[in-house]
Amino acid sequence: AQTVTQSQPEMSVQEAETVTLSCTYDTSESNYYLFWYKQPPSRQMILVIRQEAYKQQNATENRFSVNFQKAAKSFSLKISDSQLGDTAMYFCAFMTGGNTGKLIFGQGTTLQVKP
Amino acid sequence: NAGVTQTPKFQVLKTGQSMTLQCAQDMNHEYMSWYRQDPGMGLRLIHYSVGAGITDQGEVPNGYNVSRSTTEDFPLRLLSAAPSQTSVYFCASRKNRVFNEKLFFGSGTQLSVL
């Protein structure tokens, strides 16, 4: 069974600084997708970034980038120039292939950006 | 475009009561799913559907039933609510079962079972 682990329940960072959130996963599949979702206090789930497993190049979306290490099954999220609006819970997620395409989430990391 | 609509947003039940959480999408998505979110456990998949008339179990299906009679609707039924079902429930849909398509989430239903 696939599992996703986020080992940092809570983190904080000063505004304008850089922070990295960790995520590891376990799977025997060779092709899959990885995602980071943001959940602000409004409870809405917002897709931050996604990575295709067969692509070597790390995905980047503005201030958000990932460090994808396929052999180590690691998928960390780096937030540069942190802003107060980045305060949220962040979920790492893994999507299986095959016929089901199920999205499996990690436990979440609560990030607080301090002024 | 309304996207994924969940109703109600909040609900309080007594142990043993039944209720249905509604989920509707207007994007003609084939794939729909239900998750529950609990502190320290992330989101866990309850049930999912890859098309009208087709449903399957996720990680935590016990105590929940689903059906998919139309493409648009995917209701989640609690037949006899238990305090362990206190949670925030999310419905999510995707265009099709292909796994590189973006998942769209509803705004969630906060359920308390007393």
Short mmCIF file of C-alpha atoms in Angstrom, two decimals:
data_model
loop_
_atom_site.label_atom_id
_atom_site.label_comp_id
_atom_site.label_asym_id
_atom_site.label_seq_id
_atom_site.Cartn_x
_atom_site.Cartn_y
_atom_site.Cartn_z
CA ALA A 1 0.00 0.00 0.00
CA GLN A 2 1.15 3.51 -0.73
CA THR A 3 1.88 5.78 2.22
CA VAL A 4 2.80 9.43 2.55
CA THR A 5 4.61 10.76 5.62
CA GLN A 6 5.07 14.36 6.72
CA SER A 7 7.31 14.32 9.78
CA GLN A 8 6.95 18.00 10.72
CA PRO A 9 3.57 18.66 12.37
CA GLU A 10 4.28 22.38 12.83
CA MET A 11 6.77 24.87 11.46
CA SER A 12 7.25 28.60 11.58
CA VAL A 13 9.21 31.06 9.48
CA GLN A 14 9.82 34.79 9.48
CA GLU A 15 8.27 36.81 6.71
CA ALA A 16 10.53 37.06 3.63
CA GLU A 17 12.60 34.05 4.65
CA THR A 18 12.71 30.60 3.05
CA VAL A 19 11.24 27.44 4.54
CA THR A 20 11.27 23.81 3.44
CA LEU A 21 8.55 21.30 4.25
CA SER A 22 9.45 17.61 4.13
CA CYS A 23 7.55 14.70 2.65
CA THR A 24 8.44 11.08 2.05
CA TYR A 25 6.37 8.40 0.38
CA ASP A 26 6.41 4.72 -0.23
CA THR A 27 5.29 2.99 -3.40
CA SER A 28 6.28 0.18 -5.71
CA GLU A 29 4.90 1.94 -8.77
CA SER A 30 7.22 3.51 -11.32
CA ASN A 31 4.94 6.24 -12.59
CA TYR A 32 2.86 8.51 -10.39
CA TYR A 33 2.19 12.12 -9.52
CA LEU A 34 3.05 14.04 -6.38
CA PHE A 35 1.27 17.14 -5.14
CA TRP A 36 1.41 19.81 -2.50
CA TYR A 37 -1.93 21.26 -1.37
CA LYS A 38 -2.43 24.31 0.81
CA GLN A 39 -5.33 24.60 3.24
CA PRO A 40 -5.74 28.09 4.74
CA PRO A 41 -8.09 28.75 7.67
CA SER A 42 -10.94 29.05 5.14
CA ARG A 43 -10.63 25.25 4.80
CA GLN A 44 -10.44 25.42 1.00
CA MET A 45 -7.99 22.97 -0.58
CA ILE A 46 -5.68 24.77 -3.02
CA LEU A 47 -3.26 23.01 -5.33
CA VAL A 48 0.18 24.56 -4.92
CA ILE A 49 2.37 22.45 -7.18
CA ARG A 50 2.60 19.02 -8.78
CA GLN A 51 5.39 16.81 -10.03
CA GLU A 52 5.36 13.97 -12.51
CA ALA A 53 7.52 11.09 -11.35
CA TYR A 54 9.04 10.42 -14.74
CA LYS A 55 10.28 14.00 -15.08
CA GLN A 56 13.77 14.67 -13.71
CA GLN A 57 13.30 18.43 -13.56
CA ASN A 58 11.90 19.79 -10.33
CA ALA A 59 8.59 21.65 -10.66
CA THR A 60 8.43 25.36 -9.89
CA GLU A 61 5.48 27.72 -9.44
CA ASN A 62 6.53 31.28 -8.65
CA ARG A 63 7.83 31.23 -5.03
CA PHE A 64 7.12 27.52 -4.63
CA SER A 65 9.48 24.80 -5.79
CA VAL A 66 10.04 21.16 -5.02
CA ASN A 67 13.06 18.97 -4.48
CA PHE A 68 12.07 15.60 -5.92
CA GLN A 69 14.42 12.74 -5.10
CA LYS A 70 12.88 9.67 -6.72
CA ALA A 71 15.38 7.13 -5.46
CA ALA A 72 15.01 8.40 -1.90
CA LYS A 73 11.21 8.75 -2.33
CA SER A 74 11.38 12.28 -1.06
CA PHE A 75 9.34 15.28 -2.19
CA SER A 76 10.01 18.48 -0.23
CA LEU A 77 8.41 21.87 -0.79
CA LYS A 78 10.44 25.06 -0.63
CA ILE A 79 8.68 28.37 -0.11
CA SER A 80 10.84 31.39 -0.88
CA ASP A 81 10.19 34.94 0.28
CA SER A 82 7.51 33.72 2.69
CA GLN A 83 4.42 35.91 2.99
CA LEU A 84 1.81 36.18 5.72
CA GLY A 85 -0.71 34.69 3.30
CA ASP A 86 1.33 31.49 3.18
CA THR A 87 0.17 30.70 6.72
CA ALA A 88 -1.79 27.46 6.28
CA MET A 89 -1.70 23.73 6.62
CA TYR A 90 0.22 22.05 3.80
CA PHE A 91 -0.48 18.52 2.63
CA CYS A 92 1.76 16.35 0.54
CA ALA A 93 -0.18 13.89 -1.63
CA PHE A 94 0.55 10.97 -3.91
CA MET A 95 -1.67 9.90 -6.76
CA THR A 96 -1.69 6.30 -7.87
CA GLY A 97 -1.92 5.30 -11.46
CA GLY A 98 -3.93 2.45 -12.85
CA ASN A 99 -7.70 2.48 -13.00
CA THR A 100 -8.44 4.24 -9.75
CA GLY A 101 -6.23 7.33 -9.59
CA LYS A 102 -6.65 7.64 -5.84
CA LEU A 103 -5.06 10.61 -4.09
CA ILE A 104 -3.37 9.67 -0.81
CA PHE A 105 -2.47 12.43 1.64
CA GLY A 106 0.14 12.89 4.32
CA GLN A 107 -0.71 14.04 7.83
CA GLY A 108 -0.11 17.71 7.08
CA THR A 109 2.29 20.40 8.28
CA THR A 110 0.96 23.59 9.85
CA LEU A 111 3.06 26.53 8.71
CA GLN A 112 2.95 29.87 10.46
CA VAL A 113 4.58 32.88 8.84
CA LYS A 114 5.52 35.48 11.43
CA PRO A 115 5.74 39.22 10.70
CA ASN B 1 -19.21 27.79 -12.95
CA ALA B 2 -20.11 26.60 -9.45
CA GLY B 3 -17.48 23.82 -9.40
CA VAL B 4 -17.99 21.33 -6.57
CA THR B 5 -20.85 22.17 -4.21
CA GLN B 6 -21.24 20.51 -0.82
CA THR B 7 -24.22 20.83 1.48
CA PRO B 8 -24.64 21.37 4.34
CA LYS B 9 -21.57 23.27 5.55
CA PHE B 10 -22.20 22.36 9.18
CA GLN B 11 -24.23 19.60 10.81
CA VAL B 12 -24.76 18.28 14.32
CA LEU B 13 -26.17 14.79 14.76
CA LYS B 14 -27.02 12.57 17.67
CA THR B 15 -25.57 9.08 17.87
CA GLY B 16 -27.66 6.69 15.80
CA GLN B 17 -29.16 9.31 13.50
CA SER B 18 -28.80 9.04 9.76
CA MET B 19 -28.07 11.72 7.24
CA THR B 20 -26.81 12.35 3.73
CA LEU B 21 -24.04 14.74 2.77
CA GLN B 22 -24.68 16.11 -0.67
CA CYS B 23 -22.07 16.70 -3.35
CA ALA B 24 -22.71 18.03 -6.83
CA GLN B 25 -20.41 19.14 -9.62
CA ASP B 26 -21.27 20.93 -12.83
CA MET B 27 -18.05 20.24 -14.74
CA ASN B 28 -19.09 16.88 -16.25
CA HIS B 29 -16.38 15.14 -14.24
CA GLU B 30 -16.25 11.36 -14.37
CA TYR B 31 -14.31 10.88 -11.15
CA MET B 32 -15.74 11.86 -7.77
CA SER B 33 -14.59 11.05 -4.27
CA TRP B 34 -15.20 11.63 -0.58
CA TYR B 35 -12.51 12.31 2.03
CA ARG B 36 -12.61 12.88 5.74
CA GLN B 37 -10.12 15.13 7.50
CA ASP B 38 -9.12 14.50 11.09
CA PRO B 39 -6.40 16.27 13.12
CA GLY B 40 -3.00 14.67 12.68
CA MET B 41 -4.26 12.22 10.06
CA GLY B 42 -4.55 14.28 6.92
CA LEU B 43 -7.32 13.48 4.47
CA ARG B 44 -8.38 9.88 4.12
CA LEU B 45 -10.33 8.48 1.21
CA ILE B 46 -13.76 7.08 2.10
CA HIS B 47 -15.32 6.13 -1.25
CA TYR B 48 -14.82 7.05 -4.85
CA SER B 49 -16.53 6.69 -8.21
CA VAL B 50 -15.04 6.57 -11.70
CA GLY B 51 -18.39 7.12 -13.42
CA ALA B 52 -22.16 6.87 -13.08
CA GLY B 53 -23.15 3.52 -11.64
CA ILE B 54 -19.60 2.67 -10.49
CA THR B 55 -18.38 3.09 -6.91
CA ASP B 56 -15.59 1.59 -4.85
CA GLN B 57 -14.18 1.72 -1.35
CA GLY B 58 -11.28 3.83 -0.22
CA GLU B 59 -9.17 3.63 2.95
CA VAL B 60 -11.93 4.14 5.54
CA PRO B 61 -15.32 3.03 4.09
CA ASN B 62 -16.92 1.50 7.18
CA GLY B 63 -20.08 3.28 8.29
CA TYR B 64 -20.59 5.08 5.00
CA ASN B 65 -22.54 4.32 1.83
CA VAL B 66 -22.42 6.00 -1.55
CA SER B 67 -24.20 5.79 -4.87
CA ARG B 68 -23.67 7.44 -8.23
CA SER B 69 -26.90 7.49 -10.21
CA THR B 70 -25.91 10.57 -12.23
CA THR B 71 -22.62 12.07 -13.37
CA GLU B 72 -23.30 15.24 -11.37
CA ASP B 73 -24.15 13.89 -7.92
CA PHE B 74 -22.28 11.74 -5.43
CA PRO B 75 -24.05 11.69 -2.02
CA LEU B 76 -22.45 10.22 1.10
CA ARG B 77 -24.80 8.47 3.53
CA LEU B 78 -24.24 7.86 7.22
CA LEU B 79 -26.75 5.18 8.19
CA SER B 80 -26.21 5.28 11.95
CA ALA B 81 -23.93 8.10 13.03
CA ALA B 82 -21.24 7.45 15.64
CA PRO B 83 -19.03 9.92 17.55
CA SER B 84 -16.03 8.50 15.63
CA GLN B 85 -17.53 10.01 12.49
CA THR B 86 -17.10 13.53 13.82
CA SER B 87 -14.88 15.07 11.16
CA VAL B 88 -14.66 17.47 8.26
CA TYR B 89 -15.79 15.89 5.02
CA PHE B 90 -14.60 16.90 1.58
CA CYS B 91 -15.98 15.97 -1.79
CA ALA B 92 -13.59 16.18 -4.74
CA SER B 93 -13.92 15.57 -8.45
CA ARG B 94 -11.71 15.19 -11.47
CA LYS B 95 -12.38 15.20 -15.19
CA ASN B 96 -11.60 11.49 -15.55
CA ARG B 97 -9.74 8.71 -13.90
CA VAL B 98 -6.48 9.71 -15.56
CA PHE B 99 -4.19 10.54 -12.72
CA ASN B 100 -2.58 13.67 -14.02
CA GLU B 101 -5.82 15.67 -13.99
CA LYS B 102 -6.32 18.30 -11.31
CA LEU B 103 -8.62 17.39 -8.41
CA PHE B 104 -11.28 20.00 -7.56
CA PHE B 105 -12.44 20.16 -3.94
CA GLY B 106 -15.67 21.35 -2.38
CA SER B 107 -15.59 23.68 0.62
CA GLY B 108 -16.18 20.91 3.15
CA THR B 109 -18.84 19.84 5.66
CA GLN B 110 -18.07 19.99 9.37
CA LEU B 111 -19.97 17.18 11.08
CA SER B 112 -20.29 16.68 14.82
CA VAL B 113 -21.85 13.54 16.25
CA LEU B 114 -22.82 13.82 19.90
#
